[in-house]
PDB file of C-alpha atoms and ligand atoms in Angstrom:
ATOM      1  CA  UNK A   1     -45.233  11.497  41.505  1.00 52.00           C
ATOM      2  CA  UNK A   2     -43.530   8.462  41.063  1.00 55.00           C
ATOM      3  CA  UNK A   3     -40.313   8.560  39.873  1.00 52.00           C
ATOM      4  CA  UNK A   4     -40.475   6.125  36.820  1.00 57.00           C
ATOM      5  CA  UNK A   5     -43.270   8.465  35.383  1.00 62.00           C
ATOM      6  CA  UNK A   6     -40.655  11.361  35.271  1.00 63.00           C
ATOM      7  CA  UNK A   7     -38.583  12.129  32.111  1.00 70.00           C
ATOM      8  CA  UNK A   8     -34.953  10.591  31.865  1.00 69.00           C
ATOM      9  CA  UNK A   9     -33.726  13.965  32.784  1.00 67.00           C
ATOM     10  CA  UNK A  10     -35.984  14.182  35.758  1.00 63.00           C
ATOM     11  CA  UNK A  11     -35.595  11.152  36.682  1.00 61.00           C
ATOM     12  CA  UNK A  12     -31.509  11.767  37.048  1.00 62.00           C
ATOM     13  CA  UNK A  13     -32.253  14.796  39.249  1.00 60.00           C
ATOM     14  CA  UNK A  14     -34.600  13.010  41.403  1.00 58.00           C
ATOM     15  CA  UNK A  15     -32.170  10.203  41.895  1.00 69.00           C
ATOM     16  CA  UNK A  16     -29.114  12.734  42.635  1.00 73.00           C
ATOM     17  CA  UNK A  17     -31.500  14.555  45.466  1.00 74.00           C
ATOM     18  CA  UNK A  18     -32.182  10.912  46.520  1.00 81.00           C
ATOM     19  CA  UNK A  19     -28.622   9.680  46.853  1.00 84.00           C
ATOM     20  CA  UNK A  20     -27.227  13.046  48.383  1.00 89.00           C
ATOM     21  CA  UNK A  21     -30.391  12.980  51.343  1.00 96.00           C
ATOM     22  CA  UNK A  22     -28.450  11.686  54.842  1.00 97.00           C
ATOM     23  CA  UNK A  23     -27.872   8.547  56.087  1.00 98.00           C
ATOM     24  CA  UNK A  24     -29.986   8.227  59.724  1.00 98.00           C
ATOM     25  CA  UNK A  25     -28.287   6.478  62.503  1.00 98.00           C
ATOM     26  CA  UNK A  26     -30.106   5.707  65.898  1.00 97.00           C
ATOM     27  CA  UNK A  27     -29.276   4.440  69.390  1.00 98.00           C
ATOM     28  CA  UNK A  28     -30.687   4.404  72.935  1.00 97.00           C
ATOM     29  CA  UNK A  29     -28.190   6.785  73.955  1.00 97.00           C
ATOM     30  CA  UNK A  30     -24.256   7.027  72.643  1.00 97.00           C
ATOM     31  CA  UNK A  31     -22.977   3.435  71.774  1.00 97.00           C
ATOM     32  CA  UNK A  32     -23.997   3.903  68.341  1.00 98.00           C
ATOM     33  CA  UNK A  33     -21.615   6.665  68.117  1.00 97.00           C
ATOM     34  CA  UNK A  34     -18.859   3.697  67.423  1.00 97.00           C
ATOM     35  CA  UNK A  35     -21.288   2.466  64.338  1.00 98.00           C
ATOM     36  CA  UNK A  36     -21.257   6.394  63.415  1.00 98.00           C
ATOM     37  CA  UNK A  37     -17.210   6.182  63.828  1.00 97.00           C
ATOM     38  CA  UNK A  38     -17.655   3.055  61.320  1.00 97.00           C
ATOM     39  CA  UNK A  39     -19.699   4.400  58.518  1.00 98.00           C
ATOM     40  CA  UNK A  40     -18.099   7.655  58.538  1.00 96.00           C
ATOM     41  CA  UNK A  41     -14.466   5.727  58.035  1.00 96.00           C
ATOM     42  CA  UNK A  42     -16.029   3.320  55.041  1.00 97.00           C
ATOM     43  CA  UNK A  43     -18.483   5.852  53.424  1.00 96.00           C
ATOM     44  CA  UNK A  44     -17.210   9.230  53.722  1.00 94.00           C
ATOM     45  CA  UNK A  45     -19.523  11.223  51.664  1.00 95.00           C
ATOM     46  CA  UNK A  46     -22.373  10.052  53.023  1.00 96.00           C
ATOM     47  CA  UNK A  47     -24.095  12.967  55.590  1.00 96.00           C
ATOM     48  CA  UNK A  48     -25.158  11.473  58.743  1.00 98.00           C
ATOM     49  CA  UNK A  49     -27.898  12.156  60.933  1.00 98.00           C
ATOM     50  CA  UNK A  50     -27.805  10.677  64.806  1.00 98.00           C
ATOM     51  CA  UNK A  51     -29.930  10.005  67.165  1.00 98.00           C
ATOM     52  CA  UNK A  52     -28.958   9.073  71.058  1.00 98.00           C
ATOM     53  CA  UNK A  53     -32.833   8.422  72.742  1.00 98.00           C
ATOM     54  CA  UNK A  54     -30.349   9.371  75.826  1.00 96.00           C
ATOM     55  CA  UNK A  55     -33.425  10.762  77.871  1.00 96.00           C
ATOM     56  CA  UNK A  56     -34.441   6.999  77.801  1.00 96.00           C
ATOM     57  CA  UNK A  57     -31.820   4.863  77.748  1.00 95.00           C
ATOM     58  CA  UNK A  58     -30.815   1.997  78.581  1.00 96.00           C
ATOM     59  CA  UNK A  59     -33.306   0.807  76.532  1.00 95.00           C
ATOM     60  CA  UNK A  60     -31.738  -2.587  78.192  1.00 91.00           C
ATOM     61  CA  UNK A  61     -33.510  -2.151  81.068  1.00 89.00           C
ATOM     62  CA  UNK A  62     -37.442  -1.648  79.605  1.00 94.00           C
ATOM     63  CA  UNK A  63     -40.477  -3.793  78.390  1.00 95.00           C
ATOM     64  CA  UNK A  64     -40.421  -5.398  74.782  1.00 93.00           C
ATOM     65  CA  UNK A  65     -42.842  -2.500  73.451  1.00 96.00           C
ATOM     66  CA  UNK A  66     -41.404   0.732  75.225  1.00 97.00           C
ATOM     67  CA  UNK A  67     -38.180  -0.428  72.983  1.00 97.00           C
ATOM     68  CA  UNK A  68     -40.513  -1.025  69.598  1.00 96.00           C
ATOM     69  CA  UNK A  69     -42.521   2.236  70.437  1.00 97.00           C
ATOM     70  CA  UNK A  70     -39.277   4.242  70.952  1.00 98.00           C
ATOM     71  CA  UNK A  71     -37.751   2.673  67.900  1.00 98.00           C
ATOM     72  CA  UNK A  72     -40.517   3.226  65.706  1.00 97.00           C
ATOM     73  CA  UNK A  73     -41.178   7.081  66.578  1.00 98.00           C
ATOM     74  CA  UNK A  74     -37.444   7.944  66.270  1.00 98.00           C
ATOM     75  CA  UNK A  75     -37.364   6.010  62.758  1.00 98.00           C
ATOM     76  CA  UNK A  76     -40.589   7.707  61.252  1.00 98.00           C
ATOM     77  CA  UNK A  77     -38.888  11.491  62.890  1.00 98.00           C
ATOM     78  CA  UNK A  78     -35.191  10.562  60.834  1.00 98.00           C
ATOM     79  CA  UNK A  79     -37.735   9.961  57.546  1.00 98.00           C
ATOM     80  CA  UNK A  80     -39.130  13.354  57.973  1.00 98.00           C
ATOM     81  CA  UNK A  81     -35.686  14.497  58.881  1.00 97.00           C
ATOM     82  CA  UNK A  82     -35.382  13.396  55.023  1.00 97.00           C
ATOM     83  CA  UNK A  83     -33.468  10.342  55.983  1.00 98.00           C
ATOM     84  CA  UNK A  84     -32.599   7.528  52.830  1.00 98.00           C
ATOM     85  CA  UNK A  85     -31.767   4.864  54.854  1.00 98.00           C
ATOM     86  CA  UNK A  86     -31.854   4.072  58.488  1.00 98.00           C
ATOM     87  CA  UNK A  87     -29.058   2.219  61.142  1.00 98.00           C
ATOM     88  CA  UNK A  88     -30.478   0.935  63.657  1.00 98.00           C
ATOM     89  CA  UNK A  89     -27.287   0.677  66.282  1.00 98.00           C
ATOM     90  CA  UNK A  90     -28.636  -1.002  69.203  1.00 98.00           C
ATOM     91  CA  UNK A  91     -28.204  -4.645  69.131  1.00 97.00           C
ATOM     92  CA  UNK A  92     -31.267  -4.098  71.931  1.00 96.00           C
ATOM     93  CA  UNK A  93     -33.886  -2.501  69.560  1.00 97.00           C
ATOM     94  CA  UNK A  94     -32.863  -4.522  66.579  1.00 97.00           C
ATOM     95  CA  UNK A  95     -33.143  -7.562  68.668  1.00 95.00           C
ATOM     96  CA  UNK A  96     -36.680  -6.476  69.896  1.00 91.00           C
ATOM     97  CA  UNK A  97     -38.016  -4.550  67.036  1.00 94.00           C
ATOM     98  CA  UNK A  98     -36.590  -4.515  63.764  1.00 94.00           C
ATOM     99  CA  UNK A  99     -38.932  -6.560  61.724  1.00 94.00           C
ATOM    100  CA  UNK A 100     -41.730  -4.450  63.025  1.00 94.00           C
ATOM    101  CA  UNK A 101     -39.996  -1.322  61.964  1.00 95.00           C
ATOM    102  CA  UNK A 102     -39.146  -3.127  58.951  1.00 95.00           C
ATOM    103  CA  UNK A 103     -42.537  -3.072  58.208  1.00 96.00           C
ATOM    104  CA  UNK A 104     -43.644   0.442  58.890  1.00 96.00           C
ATOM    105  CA  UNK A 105     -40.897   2.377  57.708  1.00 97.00           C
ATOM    106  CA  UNK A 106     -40.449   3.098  53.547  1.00 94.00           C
ATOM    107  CA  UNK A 107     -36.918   3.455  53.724  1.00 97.00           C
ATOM    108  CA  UNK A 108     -33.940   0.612  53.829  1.00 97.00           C
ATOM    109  CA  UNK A 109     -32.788  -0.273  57.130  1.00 97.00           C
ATOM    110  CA  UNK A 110     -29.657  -1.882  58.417  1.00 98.00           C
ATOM    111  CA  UNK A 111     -29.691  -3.157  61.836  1.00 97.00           C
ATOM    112  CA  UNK A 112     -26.863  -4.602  64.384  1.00 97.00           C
ATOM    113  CA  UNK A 113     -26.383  -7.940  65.937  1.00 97.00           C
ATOM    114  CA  UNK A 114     -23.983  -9.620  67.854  1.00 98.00           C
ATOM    115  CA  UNK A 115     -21.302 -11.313  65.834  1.00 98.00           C
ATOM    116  CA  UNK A 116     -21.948 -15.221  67.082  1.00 98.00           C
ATOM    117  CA  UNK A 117     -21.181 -16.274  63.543  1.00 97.00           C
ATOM    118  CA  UNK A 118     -17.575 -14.421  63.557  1.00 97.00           C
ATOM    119  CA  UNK A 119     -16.886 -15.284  67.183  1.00 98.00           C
ATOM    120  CA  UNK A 120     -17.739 -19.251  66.312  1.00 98.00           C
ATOM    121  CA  UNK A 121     -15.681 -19.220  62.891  1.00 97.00           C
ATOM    122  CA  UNK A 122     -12.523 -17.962  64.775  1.00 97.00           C
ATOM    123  CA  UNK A 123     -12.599 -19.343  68.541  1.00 98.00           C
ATOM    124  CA  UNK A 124      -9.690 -22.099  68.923  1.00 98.00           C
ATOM    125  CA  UNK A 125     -10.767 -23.350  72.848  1.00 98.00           C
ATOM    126  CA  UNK A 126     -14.453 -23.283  71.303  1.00 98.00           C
ATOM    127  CA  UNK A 127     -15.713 -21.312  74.229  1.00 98.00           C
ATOM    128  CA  UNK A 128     -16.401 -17.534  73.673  1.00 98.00           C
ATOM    129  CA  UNK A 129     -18.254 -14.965  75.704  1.00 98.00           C
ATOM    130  CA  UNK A 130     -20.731 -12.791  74.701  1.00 98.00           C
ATOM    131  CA  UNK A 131     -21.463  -9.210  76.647  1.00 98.00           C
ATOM    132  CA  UNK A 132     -24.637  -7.659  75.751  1.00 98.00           C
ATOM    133  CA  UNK A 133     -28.368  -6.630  77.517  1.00 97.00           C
ATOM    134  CA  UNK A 134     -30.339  -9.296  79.087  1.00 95.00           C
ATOM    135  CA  UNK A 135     -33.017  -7.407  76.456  1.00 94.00           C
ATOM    136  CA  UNK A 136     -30.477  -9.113  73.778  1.00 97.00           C
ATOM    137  CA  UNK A 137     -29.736 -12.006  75.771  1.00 97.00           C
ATOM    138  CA  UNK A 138     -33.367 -13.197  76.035  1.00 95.00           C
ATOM    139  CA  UNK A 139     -34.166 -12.400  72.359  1.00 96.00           C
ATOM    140  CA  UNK A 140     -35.657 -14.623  70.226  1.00 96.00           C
ATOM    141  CA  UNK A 141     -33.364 -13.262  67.344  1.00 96.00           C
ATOM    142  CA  UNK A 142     -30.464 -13.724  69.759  1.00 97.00           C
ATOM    143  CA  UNK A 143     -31.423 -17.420  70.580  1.00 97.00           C
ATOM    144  CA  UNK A 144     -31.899 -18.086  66.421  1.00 97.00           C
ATOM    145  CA  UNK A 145     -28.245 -16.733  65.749  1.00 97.00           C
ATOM    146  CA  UNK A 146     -27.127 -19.274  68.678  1.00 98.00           C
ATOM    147  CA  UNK A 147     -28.867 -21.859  67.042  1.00 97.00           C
ATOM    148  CA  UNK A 148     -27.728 -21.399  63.550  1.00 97.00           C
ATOM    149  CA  UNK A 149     -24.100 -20.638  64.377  1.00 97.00           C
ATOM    150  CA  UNK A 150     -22.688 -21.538  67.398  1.00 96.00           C
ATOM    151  CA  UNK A 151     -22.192 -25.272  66.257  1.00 88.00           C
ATOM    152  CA  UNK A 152     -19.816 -26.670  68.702  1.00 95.00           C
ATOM    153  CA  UNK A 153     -18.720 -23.260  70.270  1.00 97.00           C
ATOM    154  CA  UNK A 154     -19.989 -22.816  73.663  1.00 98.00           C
ATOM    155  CA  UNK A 155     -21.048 -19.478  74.513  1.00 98.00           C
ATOM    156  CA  UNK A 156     -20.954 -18.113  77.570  1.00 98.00           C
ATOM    157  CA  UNK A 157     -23.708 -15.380  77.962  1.00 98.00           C
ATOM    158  CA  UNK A 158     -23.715 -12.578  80.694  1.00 98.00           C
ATOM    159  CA  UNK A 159     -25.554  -9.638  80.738  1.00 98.00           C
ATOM    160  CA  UNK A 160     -23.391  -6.400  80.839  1.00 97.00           C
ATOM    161  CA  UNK A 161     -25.972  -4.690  83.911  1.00 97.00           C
ATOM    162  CA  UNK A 162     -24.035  -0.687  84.316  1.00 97.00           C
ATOM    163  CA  UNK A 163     -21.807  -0.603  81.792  1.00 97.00           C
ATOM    164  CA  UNK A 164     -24.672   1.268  78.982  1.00 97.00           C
ATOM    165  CA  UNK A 165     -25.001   3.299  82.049  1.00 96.00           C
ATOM    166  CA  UNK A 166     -21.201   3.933  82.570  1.00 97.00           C
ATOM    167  CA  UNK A 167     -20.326   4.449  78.643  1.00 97.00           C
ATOM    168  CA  UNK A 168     -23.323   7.502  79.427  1.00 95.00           C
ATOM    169  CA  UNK A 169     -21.654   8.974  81.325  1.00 95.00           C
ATOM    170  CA  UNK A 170     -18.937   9.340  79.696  1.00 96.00           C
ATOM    171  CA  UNK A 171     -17.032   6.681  82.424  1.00 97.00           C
ATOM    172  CA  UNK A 172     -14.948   4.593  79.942  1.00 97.00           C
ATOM    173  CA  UNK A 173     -12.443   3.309  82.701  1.00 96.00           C
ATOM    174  CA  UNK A 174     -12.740   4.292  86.241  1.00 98.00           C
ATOM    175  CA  UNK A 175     -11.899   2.443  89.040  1.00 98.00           C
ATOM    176  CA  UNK A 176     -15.532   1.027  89.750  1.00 98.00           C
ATOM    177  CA  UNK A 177     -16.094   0.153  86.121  1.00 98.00           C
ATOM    178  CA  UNK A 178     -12.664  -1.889  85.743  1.00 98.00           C
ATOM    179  CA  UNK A 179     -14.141  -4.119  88.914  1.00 98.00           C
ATOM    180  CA  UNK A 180     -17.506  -4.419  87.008  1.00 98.00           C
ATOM    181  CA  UNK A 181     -16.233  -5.588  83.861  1.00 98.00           C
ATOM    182  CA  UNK A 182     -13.619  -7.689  85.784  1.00 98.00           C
ATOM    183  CA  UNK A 183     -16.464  -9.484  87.411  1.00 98.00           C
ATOM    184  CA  UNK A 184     -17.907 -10.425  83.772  1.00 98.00           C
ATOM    185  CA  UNK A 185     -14.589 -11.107  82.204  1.00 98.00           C
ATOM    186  CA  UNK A 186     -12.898 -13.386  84.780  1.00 98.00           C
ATOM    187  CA  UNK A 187     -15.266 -16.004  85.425  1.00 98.00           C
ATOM    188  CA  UNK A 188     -14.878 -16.263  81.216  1.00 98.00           C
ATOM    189  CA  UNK A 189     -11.214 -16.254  81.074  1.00 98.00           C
ATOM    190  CA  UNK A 190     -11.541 -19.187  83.922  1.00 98.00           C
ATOM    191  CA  UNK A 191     -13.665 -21.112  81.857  1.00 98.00           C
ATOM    192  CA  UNK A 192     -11.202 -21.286  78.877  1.00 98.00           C
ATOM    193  CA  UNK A 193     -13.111 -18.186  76.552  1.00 98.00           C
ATOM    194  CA  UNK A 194     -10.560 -16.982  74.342  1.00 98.00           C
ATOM    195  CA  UNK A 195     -13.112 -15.161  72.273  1.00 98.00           C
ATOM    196  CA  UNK A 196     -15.982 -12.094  73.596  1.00 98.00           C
ATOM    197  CA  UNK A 197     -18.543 -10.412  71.329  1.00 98.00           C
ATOM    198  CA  UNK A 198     -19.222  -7.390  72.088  1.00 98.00           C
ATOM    199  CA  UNK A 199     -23.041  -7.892  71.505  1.00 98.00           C
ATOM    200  CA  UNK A 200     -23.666  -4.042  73.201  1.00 98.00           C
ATOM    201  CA  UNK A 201     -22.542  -0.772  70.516  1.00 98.00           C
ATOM    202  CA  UNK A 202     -21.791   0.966  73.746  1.00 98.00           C
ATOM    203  CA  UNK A 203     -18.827  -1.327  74.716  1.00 98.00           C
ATOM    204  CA  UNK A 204     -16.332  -0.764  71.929  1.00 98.00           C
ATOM    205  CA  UNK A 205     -15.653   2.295  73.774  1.00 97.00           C
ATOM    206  CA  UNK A 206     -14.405   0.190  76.695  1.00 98.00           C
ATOM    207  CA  UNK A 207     -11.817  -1.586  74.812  1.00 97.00           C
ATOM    208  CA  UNK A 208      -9.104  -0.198  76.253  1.00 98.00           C
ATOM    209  CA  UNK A 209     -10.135  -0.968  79.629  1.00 98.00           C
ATOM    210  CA  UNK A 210     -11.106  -4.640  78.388  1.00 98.00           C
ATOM    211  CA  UNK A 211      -7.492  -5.178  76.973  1.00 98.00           C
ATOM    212  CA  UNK A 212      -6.201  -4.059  80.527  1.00 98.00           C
ATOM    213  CA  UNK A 213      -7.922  -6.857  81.866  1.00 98.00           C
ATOM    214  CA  UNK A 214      -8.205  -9.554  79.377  1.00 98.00           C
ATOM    215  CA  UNK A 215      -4.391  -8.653  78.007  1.00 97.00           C
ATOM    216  CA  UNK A 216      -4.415 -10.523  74.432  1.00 97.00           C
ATOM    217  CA  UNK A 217      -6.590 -13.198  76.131  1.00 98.00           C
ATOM    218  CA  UNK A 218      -9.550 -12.550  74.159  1.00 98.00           C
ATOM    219  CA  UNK A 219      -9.950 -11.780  70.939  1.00 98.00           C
ATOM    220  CA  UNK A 220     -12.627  -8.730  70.700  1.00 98.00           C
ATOM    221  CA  UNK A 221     -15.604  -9.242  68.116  1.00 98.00           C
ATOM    222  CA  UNK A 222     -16.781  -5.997  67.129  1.00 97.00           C
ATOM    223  CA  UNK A 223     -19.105  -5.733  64.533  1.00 96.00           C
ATOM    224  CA  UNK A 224     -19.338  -2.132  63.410  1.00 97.00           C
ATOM    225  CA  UNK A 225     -16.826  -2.361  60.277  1.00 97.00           C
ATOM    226  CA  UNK A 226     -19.319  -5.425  59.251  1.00 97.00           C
ATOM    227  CA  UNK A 227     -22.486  -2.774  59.820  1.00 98.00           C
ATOM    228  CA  UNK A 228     -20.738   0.031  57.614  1.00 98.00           C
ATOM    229  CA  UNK A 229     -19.725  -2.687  54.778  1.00 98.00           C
ATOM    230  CA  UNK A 230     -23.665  -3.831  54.436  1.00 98.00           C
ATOM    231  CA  UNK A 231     -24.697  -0.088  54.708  1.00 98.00           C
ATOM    232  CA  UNK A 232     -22.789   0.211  51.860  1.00 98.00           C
ATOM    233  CA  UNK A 233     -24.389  -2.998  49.816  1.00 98.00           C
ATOM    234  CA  UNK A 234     -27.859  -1.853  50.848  1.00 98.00           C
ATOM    235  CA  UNK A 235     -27.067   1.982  49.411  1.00 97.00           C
ATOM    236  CA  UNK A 236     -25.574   0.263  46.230  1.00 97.00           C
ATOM    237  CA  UNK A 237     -28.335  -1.642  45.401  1.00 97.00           C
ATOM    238  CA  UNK A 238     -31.114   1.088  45.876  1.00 96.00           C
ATOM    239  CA  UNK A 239     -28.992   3.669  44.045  1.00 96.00           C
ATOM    240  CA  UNK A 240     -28.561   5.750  47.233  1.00 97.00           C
ATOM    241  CA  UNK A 241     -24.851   6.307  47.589  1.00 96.00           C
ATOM    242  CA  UNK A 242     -23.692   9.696  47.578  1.00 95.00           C
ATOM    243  CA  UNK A 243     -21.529  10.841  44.721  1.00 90.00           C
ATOM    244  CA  UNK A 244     -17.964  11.091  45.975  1.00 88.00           C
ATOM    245  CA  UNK A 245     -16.974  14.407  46.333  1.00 81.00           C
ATOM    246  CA  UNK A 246     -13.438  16.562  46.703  1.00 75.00           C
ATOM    247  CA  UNK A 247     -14.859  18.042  50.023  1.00 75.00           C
ATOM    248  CA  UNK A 248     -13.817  17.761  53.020  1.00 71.00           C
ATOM    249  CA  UNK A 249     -16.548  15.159  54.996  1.00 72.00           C
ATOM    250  CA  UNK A 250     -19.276  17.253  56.478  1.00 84.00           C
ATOM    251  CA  UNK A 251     -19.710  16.846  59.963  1.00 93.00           C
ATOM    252  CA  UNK A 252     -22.515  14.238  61.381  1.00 97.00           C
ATOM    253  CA  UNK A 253     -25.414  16.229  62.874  1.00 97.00           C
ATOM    254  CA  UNK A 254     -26.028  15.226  66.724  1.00 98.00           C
ATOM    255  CA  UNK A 255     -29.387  15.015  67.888  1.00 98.00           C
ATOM    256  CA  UNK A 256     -30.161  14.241  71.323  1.00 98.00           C
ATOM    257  CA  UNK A 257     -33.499  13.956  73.346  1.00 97.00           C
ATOM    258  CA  UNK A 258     -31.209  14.292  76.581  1.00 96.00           C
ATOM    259  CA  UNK A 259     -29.523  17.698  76.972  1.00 95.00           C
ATOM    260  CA  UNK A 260     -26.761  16.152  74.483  1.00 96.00           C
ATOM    261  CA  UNK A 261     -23.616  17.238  76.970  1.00 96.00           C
ATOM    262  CA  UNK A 262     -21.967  13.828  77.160  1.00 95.00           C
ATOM    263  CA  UNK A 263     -22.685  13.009  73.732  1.00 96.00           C
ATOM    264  CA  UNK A 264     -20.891  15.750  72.894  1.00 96.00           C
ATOM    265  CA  UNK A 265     -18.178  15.207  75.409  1.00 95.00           C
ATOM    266  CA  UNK A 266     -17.390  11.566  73.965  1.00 94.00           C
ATOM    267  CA  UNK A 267     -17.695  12.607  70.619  1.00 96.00           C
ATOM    268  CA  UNK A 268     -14.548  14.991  70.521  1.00 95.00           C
ATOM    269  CA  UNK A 269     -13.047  12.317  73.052  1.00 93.00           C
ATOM    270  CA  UNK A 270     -13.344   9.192  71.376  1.00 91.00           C
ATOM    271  CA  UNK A 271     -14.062  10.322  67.873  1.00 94.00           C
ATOM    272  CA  UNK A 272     -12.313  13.733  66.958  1.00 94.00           C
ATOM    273  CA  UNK A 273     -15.288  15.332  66.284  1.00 95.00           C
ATOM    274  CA  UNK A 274     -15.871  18.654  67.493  1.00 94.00           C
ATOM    275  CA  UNK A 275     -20.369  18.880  66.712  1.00 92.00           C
ATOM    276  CA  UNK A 276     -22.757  20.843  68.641  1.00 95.00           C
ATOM    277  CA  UNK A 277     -25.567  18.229  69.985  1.00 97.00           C
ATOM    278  CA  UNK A 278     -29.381  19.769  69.238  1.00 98.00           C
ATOM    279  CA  UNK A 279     -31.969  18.541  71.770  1.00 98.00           C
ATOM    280  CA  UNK A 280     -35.020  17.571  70.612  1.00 98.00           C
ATOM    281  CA  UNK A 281     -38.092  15.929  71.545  1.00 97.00           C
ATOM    282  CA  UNK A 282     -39.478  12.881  69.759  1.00 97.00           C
ATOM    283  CA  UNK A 283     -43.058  11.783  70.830  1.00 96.00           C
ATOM    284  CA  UNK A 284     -44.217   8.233  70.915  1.00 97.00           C
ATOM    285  CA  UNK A 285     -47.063   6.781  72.630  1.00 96.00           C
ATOM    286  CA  UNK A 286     -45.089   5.357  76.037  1.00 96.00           C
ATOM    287  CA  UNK A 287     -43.717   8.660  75.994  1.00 94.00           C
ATOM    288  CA  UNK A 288     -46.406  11.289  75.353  1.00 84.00           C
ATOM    289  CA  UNK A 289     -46.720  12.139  78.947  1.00 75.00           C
ATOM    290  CA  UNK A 290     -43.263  12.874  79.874  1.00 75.00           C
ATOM    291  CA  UNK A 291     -42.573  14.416  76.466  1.00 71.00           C
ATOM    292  CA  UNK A 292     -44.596  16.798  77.206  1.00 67.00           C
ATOM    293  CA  UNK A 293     -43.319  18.191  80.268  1.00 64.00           C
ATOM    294  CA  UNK A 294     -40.112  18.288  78.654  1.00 57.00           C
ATOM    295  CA  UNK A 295     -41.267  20.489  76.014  1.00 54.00           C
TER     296      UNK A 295
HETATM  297  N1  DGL B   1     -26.206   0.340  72.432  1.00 58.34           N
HETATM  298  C1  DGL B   1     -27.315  -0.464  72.846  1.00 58.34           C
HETATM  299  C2  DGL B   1     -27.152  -1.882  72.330  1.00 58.34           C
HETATM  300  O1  DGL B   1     -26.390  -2.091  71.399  1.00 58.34           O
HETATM  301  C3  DGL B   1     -27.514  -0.335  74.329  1.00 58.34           C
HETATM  302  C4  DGL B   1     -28.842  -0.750  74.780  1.00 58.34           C
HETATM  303  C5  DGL B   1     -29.298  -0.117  76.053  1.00 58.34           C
HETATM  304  O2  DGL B   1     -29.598   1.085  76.032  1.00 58.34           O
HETATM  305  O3  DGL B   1     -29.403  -0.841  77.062  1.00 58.34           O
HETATM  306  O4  DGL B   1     -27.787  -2.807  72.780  1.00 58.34           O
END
């Protein structure tokens, strides 16, 4: 029934059940978990739902549709999860697919880019580098935000091949990733960058070893505080947000369609938060085969 047929009274309760249903948040494997770490700081009574399509990432590394297929099923299983709104946090499958799941899916959606606009507004050399997938890189969403912001900023695009890999395994600053990243980050430094957007939700986690590198070289763009703040507009304006409550913040539930492990391991690492990780099995069309050996 729809609910402006329903009584006032009715129509209160329905919109209380509405606004207290979780908040679904989605990656190709655990870089999202820094969007998670976001939200959870600027909206804590919202419950969260994640997803990490671990068995399958990176997602940076397959074809246009297996990303829109994947992206798709896991955003139609978080609505029958009972999700209210949906994160995408992959710059990758927002990038690639958005507008189609835009299109399919009945519930508001936030998705993730990389921040060229920030990263133009506040380089001083006017050359910044941007880290993301070569699935990002190519985009034609990634080319339009060049377009419309970069102005006179030059950006200096490389593809961040291992690291998704790396941050999924939980590697956030061995020996062999430090000489990775140093191969991207030098070669930026040389040409005068003093800005880098992190255009990949994985790579937040590899600040730390991106400082030891860069030093206070390069300003980091990260745009997760800017993902939470418009999670928060699009909530407010369809009357979603959860009442506040005296509560302590419930914890996120962890889904994985990997055997969860490292998400759970970088969770309590990085984020303090001690969750069980359920596996589960989410069928979509490029998947159907392997799905169902899994199950
Ligand atoms: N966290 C995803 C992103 O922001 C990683 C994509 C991948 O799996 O390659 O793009």
């Amino acid at each position: 029934m729809p609910a402006e047929s329903l009584s006032p009274n009715l129509r209160t309760i329905a919109s209380d059940a509405a606004s207290r249903a979780p908040v679904g948040i989605f990656d190709s494997g655990l870089g999202g978990l820094s969007v998670l770490r976001a939200v959870r700081a600027q909206l804590p009574d919202e419950a969260l739902l994640y997803v990490a399509d671990s068995r399958y990432a990176p997602y940076g590394e397959r074809d246009d549709d297996f990303i829109a297929d994947r992206t798709l099923a896991i955003g139609q299983w978080l609505v029958a999860q009972g999700a209210k709104a949906l994160v995408v946090a992959c710059n990758t499958a927002t990038a690639q697919s958005i507008a189609l799941v835009r299109e399919k899916l009945s519930i508001p959606l936030v998705g993730v880019e990389p921040g060229v606009k920030p990263a133009a507004l506040q380089s001083k050399t006017r050359v910044a580098g941007v880290l993301a997938t070569q699935v990002t890189l190519r985009s034609v969403r990634f080319q339009g935000l060049l377009e419309r912001y970069a102005a006179d900023c030059r950006f200096l695009c490389q593809p961040g091949h291992g690291l998704v890999q790396a941050v999924e395994r939980c590697d956030v600053g061995s020996a062999e990733l430090r000489t990775l990243l140093r191969s991207y980050l030098e070669p930026m430094l040389d040409a005068g960058a003093d800005t880098l957007v992190l255009g990949c939700t994985h790579y937040p986690f590899l600040d730390a070893a991106i400082r030891d590198i860069v030093g206070d070289r390069l300003m980091l763009i990260d745009t997760s505080v800017a993902i939470a703040r418009q999670l928060e507009r699009v909530l407010d304006q369809h009357g979603l947000r959860a009442a506040p409550s005296e509560d302590a913040a419930v914890l996120p539930r962890f889904y994985s369609t990997a055997d969860g492990s490292h998400q759970q391991q970088l969770a309590a690492s990085l984020l303090r938060i001690e969750a069980t990780v359920e596996q589960v099995v989410i069928p979509s069309r490029r998947t159907a085969a392997s799905d169902s050996q899994a199950a």
